[in-house]
PDB file of C-alpha atoms and ligand atoms in Angstrom:
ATOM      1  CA  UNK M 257     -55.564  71.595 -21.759  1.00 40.00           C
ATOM      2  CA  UNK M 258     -53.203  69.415 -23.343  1.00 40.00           C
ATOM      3  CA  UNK M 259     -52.749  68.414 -26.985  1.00 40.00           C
ATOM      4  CA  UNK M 260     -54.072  64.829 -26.162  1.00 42.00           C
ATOM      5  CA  UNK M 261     -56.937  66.029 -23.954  1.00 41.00           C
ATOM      6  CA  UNK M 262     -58.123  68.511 -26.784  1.00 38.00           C
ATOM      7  CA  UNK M 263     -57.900  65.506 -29.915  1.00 40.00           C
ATOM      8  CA  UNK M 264     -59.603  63.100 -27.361  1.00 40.00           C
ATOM      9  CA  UNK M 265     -62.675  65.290 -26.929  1.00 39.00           C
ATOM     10  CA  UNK M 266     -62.442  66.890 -30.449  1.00 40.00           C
ATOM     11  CA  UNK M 267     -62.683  63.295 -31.675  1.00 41.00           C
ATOM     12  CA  UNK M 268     -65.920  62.638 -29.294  1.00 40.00           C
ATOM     13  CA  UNK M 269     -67.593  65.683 -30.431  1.00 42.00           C
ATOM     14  CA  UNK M 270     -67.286  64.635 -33.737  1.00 43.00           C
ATOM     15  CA  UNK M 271     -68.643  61.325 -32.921  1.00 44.00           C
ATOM     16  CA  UNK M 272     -71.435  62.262 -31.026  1.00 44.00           C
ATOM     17  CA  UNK M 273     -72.432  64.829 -33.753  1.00 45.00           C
ATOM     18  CA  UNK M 274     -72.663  62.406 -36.469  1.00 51.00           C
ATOM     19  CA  UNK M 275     -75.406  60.512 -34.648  1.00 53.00           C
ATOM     20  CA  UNK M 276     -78.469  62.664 -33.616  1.00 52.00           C
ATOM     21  CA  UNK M 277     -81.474  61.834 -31.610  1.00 53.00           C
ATOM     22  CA  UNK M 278     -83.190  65.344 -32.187  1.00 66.00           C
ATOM     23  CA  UNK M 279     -85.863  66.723 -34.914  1.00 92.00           C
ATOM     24  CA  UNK M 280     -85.237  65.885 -38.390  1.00 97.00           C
ATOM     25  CA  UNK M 281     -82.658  68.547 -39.501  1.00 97.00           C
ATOM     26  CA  UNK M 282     -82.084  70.362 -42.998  1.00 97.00           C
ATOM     27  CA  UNK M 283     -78.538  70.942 -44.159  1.00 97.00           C
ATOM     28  CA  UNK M 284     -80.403  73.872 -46.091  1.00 97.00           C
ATOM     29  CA  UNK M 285     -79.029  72.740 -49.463  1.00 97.00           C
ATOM     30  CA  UNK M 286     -81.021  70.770 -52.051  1.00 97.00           C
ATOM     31  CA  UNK M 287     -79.906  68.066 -54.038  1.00 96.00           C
ATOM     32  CA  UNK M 288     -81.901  67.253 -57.646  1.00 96.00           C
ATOM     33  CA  UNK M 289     -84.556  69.936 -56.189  1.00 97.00           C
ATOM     34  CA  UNK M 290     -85.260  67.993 -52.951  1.00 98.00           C
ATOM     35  CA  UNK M 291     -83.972  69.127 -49.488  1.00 98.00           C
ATOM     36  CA  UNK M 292     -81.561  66.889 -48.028  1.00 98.00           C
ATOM     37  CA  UNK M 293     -81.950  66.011 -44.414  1.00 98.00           C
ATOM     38  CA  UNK M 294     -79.427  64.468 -41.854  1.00 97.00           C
ATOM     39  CA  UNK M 295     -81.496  63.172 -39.542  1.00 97.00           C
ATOM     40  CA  UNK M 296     -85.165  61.967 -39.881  1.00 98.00           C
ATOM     41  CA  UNK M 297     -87.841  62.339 -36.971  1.00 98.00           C
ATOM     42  CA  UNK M 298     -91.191  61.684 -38.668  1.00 98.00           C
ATOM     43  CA  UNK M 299     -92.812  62.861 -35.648  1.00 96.00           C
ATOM     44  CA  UNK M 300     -92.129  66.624 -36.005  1.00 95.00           C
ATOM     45  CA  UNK M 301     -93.320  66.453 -39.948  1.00 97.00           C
ATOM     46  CA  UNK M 302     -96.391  68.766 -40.910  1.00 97.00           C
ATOM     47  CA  UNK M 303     -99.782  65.844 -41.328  1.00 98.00           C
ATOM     48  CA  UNK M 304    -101.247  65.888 -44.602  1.00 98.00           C
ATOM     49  CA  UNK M 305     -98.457  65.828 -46.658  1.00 98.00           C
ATOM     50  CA  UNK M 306     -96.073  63.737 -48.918  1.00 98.00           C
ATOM     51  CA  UNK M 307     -92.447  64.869 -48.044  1.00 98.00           C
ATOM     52  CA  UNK M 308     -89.194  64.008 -50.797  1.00 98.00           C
ATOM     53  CA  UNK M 309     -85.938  64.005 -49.231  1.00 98.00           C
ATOM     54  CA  UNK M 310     -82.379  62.926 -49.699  1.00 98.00           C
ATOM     55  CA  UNK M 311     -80.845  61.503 -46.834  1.00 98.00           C
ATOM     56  CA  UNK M 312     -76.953  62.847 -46.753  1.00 97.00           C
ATOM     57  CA  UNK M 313     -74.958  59.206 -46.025  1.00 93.00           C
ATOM     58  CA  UNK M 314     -70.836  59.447 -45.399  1.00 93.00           C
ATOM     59  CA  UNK M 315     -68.831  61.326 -48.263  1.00 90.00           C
ATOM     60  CA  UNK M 316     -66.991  58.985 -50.909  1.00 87.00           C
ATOM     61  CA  UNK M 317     -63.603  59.451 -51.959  1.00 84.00           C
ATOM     62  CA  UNK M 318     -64.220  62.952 -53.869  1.00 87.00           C
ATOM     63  CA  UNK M 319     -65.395  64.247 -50.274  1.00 89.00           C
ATOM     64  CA  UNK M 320     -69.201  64.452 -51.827  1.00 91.00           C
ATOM     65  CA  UNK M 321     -71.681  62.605 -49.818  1.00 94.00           C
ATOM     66  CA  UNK M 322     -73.945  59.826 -50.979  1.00 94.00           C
ATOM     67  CA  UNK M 323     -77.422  61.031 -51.116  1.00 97.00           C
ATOM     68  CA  UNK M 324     -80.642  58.315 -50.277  1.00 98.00           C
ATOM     69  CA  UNK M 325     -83.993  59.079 -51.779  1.00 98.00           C
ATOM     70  CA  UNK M 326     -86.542  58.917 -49.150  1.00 98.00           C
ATOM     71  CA  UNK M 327     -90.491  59.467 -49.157  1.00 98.00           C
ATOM     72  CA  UNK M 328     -92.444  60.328 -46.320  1.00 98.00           C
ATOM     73  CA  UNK M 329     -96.555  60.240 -46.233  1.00 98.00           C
ATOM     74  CA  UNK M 330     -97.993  61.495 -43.185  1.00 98.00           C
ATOM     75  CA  UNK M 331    -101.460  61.142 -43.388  1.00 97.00           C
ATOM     76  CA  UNK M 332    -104.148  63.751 -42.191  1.00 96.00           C
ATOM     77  CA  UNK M 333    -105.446  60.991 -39.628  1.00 95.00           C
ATOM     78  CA  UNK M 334    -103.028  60.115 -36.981  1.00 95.00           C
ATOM     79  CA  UNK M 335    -101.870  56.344 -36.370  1.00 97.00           C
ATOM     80  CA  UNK M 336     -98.219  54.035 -36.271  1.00 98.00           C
ATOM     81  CA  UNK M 337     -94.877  54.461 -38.011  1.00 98.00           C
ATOM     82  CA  UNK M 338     -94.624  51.536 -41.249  1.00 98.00           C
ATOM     83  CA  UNK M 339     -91.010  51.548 -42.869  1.00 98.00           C
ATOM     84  CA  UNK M 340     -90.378  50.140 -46.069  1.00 98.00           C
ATOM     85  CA  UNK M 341     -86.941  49.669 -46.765  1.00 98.00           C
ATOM     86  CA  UNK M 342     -85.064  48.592 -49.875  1.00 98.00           C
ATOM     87  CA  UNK M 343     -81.482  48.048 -51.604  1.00 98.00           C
ATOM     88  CA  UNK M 344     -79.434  47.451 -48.856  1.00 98.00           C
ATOM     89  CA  UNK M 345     -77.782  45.061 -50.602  1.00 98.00           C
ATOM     90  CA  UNK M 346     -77.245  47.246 -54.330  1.00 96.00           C
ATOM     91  CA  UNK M 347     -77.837  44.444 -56.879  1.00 96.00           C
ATOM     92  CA  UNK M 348     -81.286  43.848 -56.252  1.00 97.00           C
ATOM     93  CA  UNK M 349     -83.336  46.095 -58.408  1.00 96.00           C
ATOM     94  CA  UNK M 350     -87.001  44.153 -57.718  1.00 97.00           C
ATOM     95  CA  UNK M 351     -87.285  46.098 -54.028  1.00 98.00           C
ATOM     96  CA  UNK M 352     -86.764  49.495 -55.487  1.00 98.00           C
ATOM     97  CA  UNK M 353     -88.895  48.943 -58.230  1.00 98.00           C
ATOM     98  CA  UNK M 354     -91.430  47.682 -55.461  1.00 98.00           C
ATOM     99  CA  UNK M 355     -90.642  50.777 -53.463  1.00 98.00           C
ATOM    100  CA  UNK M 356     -91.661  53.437 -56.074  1.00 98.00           C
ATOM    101  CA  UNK M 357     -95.187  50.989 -56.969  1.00 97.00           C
ATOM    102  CA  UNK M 358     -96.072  51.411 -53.281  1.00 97.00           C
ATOM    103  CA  UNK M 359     -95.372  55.234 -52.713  1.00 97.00           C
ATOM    104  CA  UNK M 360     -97.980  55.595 -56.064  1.00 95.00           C
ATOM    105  CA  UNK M 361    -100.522  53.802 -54.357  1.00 94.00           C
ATOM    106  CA  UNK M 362    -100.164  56.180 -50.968  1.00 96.00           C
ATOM    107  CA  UNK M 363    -101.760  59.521 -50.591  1.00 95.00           C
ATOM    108  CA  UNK M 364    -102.389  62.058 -47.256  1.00 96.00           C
ATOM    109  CA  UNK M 365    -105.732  61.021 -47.526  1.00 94.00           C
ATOM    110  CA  UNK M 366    -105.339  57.345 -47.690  1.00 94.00           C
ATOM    111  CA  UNK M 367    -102.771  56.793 -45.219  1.00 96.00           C
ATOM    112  CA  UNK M 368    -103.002  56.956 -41.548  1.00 96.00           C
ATOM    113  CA  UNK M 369    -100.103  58.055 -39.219  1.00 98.00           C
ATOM    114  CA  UNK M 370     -96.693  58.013 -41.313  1.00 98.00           C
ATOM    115  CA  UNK M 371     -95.554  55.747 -43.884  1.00 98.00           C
ATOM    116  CA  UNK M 372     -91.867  56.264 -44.564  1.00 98.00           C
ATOM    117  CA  UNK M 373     -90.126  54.531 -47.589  1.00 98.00           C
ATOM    118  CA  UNK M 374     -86.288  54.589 -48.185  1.00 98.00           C
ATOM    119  CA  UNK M 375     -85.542  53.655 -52.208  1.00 98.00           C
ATOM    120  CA  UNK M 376     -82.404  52.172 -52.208  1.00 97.00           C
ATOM    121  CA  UNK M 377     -80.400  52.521 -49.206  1.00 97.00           C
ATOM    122  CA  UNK M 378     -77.097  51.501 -50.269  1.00 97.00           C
ATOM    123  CA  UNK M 379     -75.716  53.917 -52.417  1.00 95.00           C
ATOM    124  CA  UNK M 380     -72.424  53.122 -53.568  1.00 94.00           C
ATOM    125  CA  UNK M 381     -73.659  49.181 -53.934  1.00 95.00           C
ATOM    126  CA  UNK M 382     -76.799  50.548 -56.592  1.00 95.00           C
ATOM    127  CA  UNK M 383     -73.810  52.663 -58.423  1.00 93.00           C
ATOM    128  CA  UNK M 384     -71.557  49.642 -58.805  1.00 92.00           C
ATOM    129  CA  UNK M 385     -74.165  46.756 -58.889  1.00 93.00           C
ATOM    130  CA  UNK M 386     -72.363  44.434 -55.822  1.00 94.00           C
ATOM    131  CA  UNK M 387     -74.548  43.280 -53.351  1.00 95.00           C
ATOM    132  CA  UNK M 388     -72.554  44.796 -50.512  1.00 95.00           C
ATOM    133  CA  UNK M 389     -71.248  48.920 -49.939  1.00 95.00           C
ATOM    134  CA  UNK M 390     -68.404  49.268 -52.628  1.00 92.00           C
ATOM    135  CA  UNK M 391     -65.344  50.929 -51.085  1.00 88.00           C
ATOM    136  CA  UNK M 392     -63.642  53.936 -53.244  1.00 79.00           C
ATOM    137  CA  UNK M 393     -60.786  53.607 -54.543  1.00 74.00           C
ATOM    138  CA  UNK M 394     -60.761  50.866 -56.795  1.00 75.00           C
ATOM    139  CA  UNK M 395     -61.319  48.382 -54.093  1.00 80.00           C
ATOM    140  CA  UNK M 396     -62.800  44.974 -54.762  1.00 82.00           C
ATOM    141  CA  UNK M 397     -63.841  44.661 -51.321  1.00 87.00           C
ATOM    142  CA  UNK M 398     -67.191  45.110 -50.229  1.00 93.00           C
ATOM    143  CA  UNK M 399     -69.464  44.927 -46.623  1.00 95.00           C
ATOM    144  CA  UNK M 400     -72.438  43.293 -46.230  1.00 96.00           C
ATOM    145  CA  UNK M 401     -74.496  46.652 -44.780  1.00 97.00           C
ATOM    146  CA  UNK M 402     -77.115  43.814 -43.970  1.00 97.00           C
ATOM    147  CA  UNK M 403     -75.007  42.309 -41.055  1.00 97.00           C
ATOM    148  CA  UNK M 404     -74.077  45.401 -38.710  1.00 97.00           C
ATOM    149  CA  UNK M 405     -77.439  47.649 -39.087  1.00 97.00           C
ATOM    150  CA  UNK M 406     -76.934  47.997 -35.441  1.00 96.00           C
ATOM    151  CA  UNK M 407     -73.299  47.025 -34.461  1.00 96.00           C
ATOM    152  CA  UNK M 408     -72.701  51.081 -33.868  1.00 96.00           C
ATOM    153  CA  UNK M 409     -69.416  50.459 -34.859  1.00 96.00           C
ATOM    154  CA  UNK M 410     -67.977  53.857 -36.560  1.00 94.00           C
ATOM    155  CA  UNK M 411     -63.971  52.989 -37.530  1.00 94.00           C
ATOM    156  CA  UNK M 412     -64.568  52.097 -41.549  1.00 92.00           C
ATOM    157  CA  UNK M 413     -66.853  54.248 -44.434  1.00 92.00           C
ATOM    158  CA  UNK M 414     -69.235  50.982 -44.149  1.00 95.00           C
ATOM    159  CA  UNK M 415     -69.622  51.054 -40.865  1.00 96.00           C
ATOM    160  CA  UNK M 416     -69.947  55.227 -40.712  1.00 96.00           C
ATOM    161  CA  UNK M 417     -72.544  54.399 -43.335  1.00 96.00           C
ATOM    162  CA  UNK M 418     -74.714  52.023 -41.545  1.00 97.00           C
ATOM    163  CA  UNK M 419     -74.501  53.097 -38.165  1.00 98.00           C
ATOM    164  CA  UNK M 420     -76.181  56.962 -39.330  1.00 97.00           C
ATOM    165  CA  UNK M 421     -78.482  55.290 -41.327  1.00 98.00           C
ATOM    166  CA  UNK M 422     -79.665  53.200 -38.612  1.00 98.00           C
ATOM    167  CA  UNK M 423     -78.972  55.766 -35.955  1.00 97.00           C
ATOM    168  CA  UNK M 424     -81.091  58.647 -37.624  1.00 97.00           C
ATOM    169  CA  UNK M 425     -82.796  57.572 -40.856  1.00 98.00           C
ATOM    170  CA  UNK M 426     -83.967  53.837 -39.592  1.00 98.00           C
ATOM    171  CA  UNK M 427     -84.629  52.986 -36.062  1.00 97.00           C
ATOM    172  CA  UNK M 428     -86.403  55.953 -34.393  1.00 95.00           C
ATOM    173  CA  UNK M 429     -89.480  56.244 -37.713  1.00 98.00           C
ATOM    174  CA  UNK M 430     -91.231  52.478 -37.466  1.00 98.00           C
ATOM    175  CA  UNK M 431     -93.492  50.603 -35.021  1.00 98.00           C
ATOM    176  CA  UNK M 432     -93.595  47.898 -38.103  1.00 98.00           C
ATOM    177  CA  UNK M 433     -91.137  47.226 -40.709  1.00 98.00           C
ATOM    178  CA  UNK M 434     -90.340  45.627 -44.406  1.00 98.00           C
ATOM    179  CA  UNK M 435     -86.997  45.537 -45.530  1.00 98.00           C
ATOM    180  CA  UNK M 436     -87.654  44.031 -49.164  1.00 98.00           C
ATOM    181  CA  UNK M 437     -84.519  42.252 -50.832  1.00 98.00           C
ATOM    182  CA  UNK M 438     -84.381  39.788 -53.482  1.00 97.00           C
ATOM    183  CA  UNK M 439     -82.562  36.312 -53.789  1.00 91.00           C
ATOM    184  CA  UNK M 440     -78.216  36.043 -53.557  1.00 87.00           C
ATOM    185  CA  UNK M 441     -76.863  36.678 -57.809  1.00 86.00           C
ATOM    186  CA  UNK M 442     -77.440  33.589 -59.385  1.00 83.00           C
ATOM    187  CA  UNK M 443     -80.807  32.413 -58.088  1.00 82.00           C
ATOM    188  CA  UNK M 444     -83.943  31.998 -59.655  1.00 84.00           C
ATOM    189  CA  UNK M 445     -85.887  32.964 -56.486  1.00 84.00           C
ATOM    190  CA  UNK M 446     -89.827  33.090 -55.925  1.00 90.00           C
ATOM    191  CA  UNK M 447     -91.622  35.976 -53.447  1.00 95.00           C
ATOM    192  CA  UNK M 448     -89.807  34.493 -50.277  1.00 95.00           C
ATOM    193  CA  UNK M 449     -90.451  35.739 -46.787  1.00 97.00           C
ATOM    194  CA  UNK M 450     -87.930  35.396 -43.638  1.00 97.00           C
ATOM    195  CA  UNK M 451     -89.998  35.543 -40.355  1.00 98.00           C
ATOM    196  CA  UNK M 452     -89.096  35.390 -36.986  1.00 98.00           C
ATOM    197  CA  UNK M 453     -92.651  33.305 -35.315  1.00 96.00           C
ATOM    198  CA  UNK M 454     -91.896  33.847 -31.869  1.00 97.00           C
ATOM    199  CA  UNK M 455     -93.810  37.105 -32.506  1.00 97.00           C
ATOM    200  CA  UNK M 456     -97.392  36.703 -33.669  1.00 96.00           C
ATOM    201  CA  UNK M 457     -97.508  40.022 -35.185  1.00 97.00           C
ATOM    202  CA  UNK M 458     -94.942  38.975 -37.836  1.00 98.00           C
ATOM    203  CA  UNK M 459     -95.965  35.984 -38.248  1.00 96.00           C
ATOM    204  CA  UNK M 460     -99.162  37.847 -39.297  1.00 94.00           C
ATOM    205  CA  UNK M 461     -97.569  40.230 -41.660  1.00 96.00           C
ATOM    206  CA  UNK M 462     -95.647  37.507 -43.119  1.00 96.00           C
ATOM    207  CA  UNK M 463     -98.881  35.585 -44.488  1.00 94.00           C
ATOM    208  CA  UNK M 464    -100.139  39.083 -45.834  1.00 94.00           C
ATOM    209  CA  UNK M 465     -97.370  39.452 -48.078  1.00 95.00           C
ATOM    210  CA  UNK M 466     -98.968  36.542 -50.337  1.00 93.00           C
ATOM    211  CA  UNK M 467     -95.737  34.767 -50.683  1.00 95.00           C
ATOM    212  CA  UNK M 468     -94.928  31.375 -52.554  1.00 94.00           C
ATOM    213  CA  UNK M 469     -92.678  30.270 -49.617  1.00 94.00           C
ATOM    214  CA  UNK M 470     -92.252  31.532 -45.858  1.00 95.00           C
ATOM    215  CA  UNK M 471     -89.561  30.913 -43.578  1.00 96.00           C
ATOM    216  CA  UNK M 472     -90.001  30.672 -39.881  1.00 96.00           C
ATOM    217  CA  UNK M 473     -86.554  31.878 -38.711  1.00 94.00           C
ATOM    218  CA  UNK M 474     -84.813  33.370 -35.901  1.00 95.00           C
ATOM    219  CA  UNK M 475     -82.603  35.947 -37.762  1.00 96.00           C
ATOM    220  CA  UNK M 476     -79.498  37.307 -38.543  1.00 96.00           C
ATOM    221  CA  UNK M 477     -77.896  39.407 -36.360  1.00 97.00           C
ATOM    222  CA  UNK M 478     -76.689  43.083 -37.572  1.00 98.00           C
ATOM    223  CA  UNK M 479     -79.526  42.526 -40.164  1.00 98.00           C
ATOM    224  CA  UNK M 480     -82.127  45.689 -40.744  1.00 98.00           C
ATOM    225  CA  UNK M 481     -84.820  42.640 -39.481  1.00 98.00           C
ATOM    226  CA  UNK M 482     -83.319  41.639 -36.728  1.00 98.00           C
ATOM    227  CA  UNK M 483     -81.975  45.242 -35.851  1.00 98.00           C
ATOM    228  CA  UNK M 484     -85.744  45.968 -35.615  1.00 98.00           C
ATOM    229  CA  UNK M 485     -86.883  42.710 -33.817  1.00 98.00           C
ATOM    230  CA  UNK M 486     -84.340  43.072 -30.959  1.00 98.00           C
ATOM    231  CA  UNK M 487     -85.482  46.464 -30.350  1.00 97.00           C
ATOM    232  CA  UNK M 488     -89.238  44.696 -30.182  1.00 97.00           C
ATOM    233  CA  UNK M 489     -90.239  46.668 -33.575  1.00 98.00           C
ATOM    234  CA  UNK M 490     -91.809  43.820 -35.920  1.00 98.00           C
ATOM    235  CA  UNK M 491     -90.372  43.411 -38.870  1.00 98.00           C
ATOM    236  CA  UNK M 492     -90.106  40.887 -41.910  1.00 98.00           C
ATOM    237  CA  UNK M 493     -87.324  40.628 -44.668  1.00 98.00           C
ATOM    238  CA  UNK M 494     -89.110  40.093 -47.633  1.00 98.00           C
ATOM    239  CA  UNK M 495     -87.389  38.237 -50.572  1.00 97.00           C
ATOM    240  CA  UNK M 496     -88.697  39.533 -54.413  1.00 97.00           C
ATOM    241  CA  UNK M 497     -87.319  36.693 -56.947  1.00 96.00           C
ATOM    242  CA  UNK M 498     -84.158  37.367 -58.391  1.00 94.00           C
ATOM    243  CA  UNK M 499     -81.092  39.848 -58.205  1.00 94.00           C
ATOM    244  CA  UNK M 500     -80.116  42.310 -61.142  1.00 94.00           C
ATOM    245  CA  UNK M 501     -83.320  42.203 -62.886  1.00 93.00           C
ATOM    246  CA  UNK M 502     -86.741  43.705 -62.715  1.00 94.00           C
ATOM    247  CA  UNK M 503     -89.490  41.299 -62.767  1.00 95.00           C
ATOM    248  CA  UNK M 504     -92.646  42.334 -63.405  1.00 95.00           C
ATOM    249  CA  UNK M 505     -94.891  40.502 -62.214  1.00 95.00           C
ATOM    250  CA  UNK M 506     -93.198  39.405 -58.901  1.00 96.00           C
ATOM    251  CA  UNK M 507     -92.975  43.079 -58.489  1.00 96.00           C
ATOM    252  CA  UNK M 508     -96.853  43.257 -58.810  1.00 95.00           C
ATOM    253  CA  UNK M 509     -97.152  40.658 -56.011  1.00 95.00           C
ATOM    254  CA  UNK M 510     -94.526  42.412 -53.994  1.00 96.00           C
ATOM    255  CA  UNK M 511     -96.528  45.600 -53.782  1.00 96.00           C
ATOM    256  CA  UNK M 512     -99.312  43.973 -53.389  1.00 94.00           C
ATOM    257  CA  UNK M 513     -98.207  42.026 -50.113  1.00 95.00           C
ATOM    258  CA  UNK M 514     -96.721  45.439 -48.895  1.00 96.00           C
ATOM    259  CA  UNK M 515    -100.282  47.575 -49.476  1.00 95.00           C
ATOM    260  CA  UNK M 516    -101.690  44.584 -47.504  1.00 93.00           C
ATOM    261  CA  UNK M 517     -99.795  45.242 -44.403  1.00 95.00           C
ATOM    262  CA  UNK M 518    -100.472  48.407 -44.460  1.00 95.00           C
ATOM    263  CA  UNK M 519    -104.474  48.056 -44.806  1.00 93.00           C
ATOM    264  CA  UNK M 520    -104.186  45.534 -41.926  1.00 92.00           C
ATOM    265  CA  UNK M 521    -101.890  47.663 -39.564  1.00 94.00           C
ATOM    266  CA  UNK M 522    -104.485  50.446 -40.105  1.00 94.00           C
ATOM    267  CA  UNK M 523    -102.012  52.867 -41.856  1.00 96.00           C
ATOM    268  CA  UNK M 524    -103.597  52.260 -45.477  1.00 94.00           C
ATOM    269  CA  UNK M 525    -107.197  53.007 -45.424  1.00 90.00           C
ATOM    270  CA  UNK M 526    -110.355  52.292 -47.974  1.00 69.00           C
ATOM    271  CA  UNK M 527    -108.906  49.244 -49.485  1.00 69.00           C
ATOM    272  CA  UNK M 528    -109.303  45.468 -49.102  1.00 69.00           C
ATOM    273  CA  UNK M 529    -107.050  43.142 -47.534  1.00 67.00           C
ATOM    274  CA  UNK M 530    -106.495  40.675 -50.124  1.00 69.00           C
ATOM    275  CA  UNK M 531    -106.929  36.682 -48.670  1.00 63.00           C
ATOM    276  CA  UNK M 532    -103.948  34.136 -48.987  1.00 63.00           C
ATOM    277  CA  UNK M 533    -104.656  31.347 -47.245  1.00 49.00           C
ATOM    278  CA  UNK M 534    -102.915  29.146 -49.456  1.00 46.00           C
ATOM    279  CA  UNK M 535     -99.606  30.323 -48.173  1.00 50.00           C
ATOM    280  CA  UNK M 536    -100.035  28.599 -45.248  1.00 47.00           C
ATOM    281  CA  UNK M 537     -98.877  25.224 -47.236  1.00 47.00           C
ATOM    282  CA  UNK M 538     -95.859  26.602 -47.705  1.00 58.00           C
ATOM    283  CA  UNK M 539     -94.615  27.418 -44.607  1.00 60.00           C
ATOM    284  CA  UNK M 540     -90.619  25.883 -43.888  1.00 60.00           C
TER     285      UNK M 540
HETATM  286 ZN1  LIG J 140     -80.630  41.229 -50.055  1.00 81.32          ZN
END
């Protein structure tokens, strides 16, 4: 074998083994007590149990890896895959906030099937408060993580980052998704929902979230919605009033519109869906 023959398929086994398809795997270390995982696969998870894992993203500039919190609940009754994500983009606080509220309300006994919530999913954006993944280095540049979910692209940190996030956190543990976000720095925003109509299913979970103002909208592509609706996986971005704060009471409303979608995709059980016709005014 030549030198050039050996790097080429050195370099494709070292693709192909950052992206995994199989069972969710343990690197066998633990990180703040929790195990951390490299690849999720709710499917081969124990029922009847709440599972607390960090999800090991690419390695910053030290060579340490960024570590995402992730909850599972896989309730003792069997059903669909709901994902809640949050804090892809790293200045909006509202979503994680909103994240933790909603894995309170969830139980083994309350949920059906698997309920899977990632808190905060860009790391190095939550540690420097920018919107988009910070590079190291002293870089002002940043990515928008919310515009190539999906673009499999592997050549930059950001793009190592979203690609195994999508790849074997994201795409393979929903049959319904939220990705909650707030509105861009700046804005005074209310509980705003993006919504692609062409799909009566999220239209549906749209008007359950209870919000002020709902968009009907096609998408943007590379975004964790669209990523989802292309791959016919419903799923709504969900907009929590403003960036770098923590609002109370839109946070209230937020969980609220998330529990709903659960109760009425049957993986939330003994509760009341909660009525908002109103909404329907408000439609853009
Ligand atoms: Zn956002």
């Amino acid at each position: 074998m030549t030198v050039s023959k050996f790097l080429l398929i050195s370099s494709a086994s070292l693709a192909l083994s950052m992206v995994s398809f199989g069972k969710t795997e343990y690197t066998g270390d633990k990180f703040l007590g929790k195990n951390i995982i490299t690849n999720l696969d709710v499917s081969d998870l124990e029922a009847g149990n709440i599972y607390e894992f960090y999800f090991q993203g690419v390695e910053n500039s030290l060579g340490n890896p960024w570590y995402i919190p992730v909850t599972i609940i896989k309730g003792k009754e069997s059903g669909d895959k709901f994902l809640i994500n949050s804090g892809v983009h790293g200045n909006e606080l509202n979503p994680i906030l909103t994240s933790y509220k909603v894995k309170e309300k969830l139980t083994p006994e309350n949920v059906k099937g698997t309920v899977t919530i990632v808190h905060g999913m860009n790391t190095s954006g939550l540690l420097n408060n920018t919107r988009g993944f910070k590079f190291s280095g002293g870089s002002e540049t940043t990515s928008d993580l919310n515009r190539q979910m999906d673009s499999e692209k592997n050549t930059n940190s950001d793009q190592k980052y979203s690609t195994l996030i999508w790849k074997n956190l994201l795409s393979k543990n929903a049959d319904r998704v939220i990705d909650l976000h707030t509105g861009g720095k700046g804005n005074q925003f209310p509980l705003f929902v993006y919504a692609d109509f062409r799909n009566p299913i999220i239209k549906q979970m749209a008007m359950l979230t209870g919000a002020d103002i709902i968009k009907d909208d096609e998408g943007e592509k590379g975004s964790v919605e669209t990523s989802y609706v292309l791959t016919n996986i419903p799923a709504i971005t969900f907009e929590l009033g403003t960036s770098e704060t923590q609002q109370k009471d839109i946070v209230a409303r937020a969980t609220t519109g998330v529990l709903n979608n659960l109760i009425y995709s049957n993986n939330l059980s003994n509760e009341k869906i909660k009525e908002y016709e109103s909404v329907t005014r408000n439609i853009v």
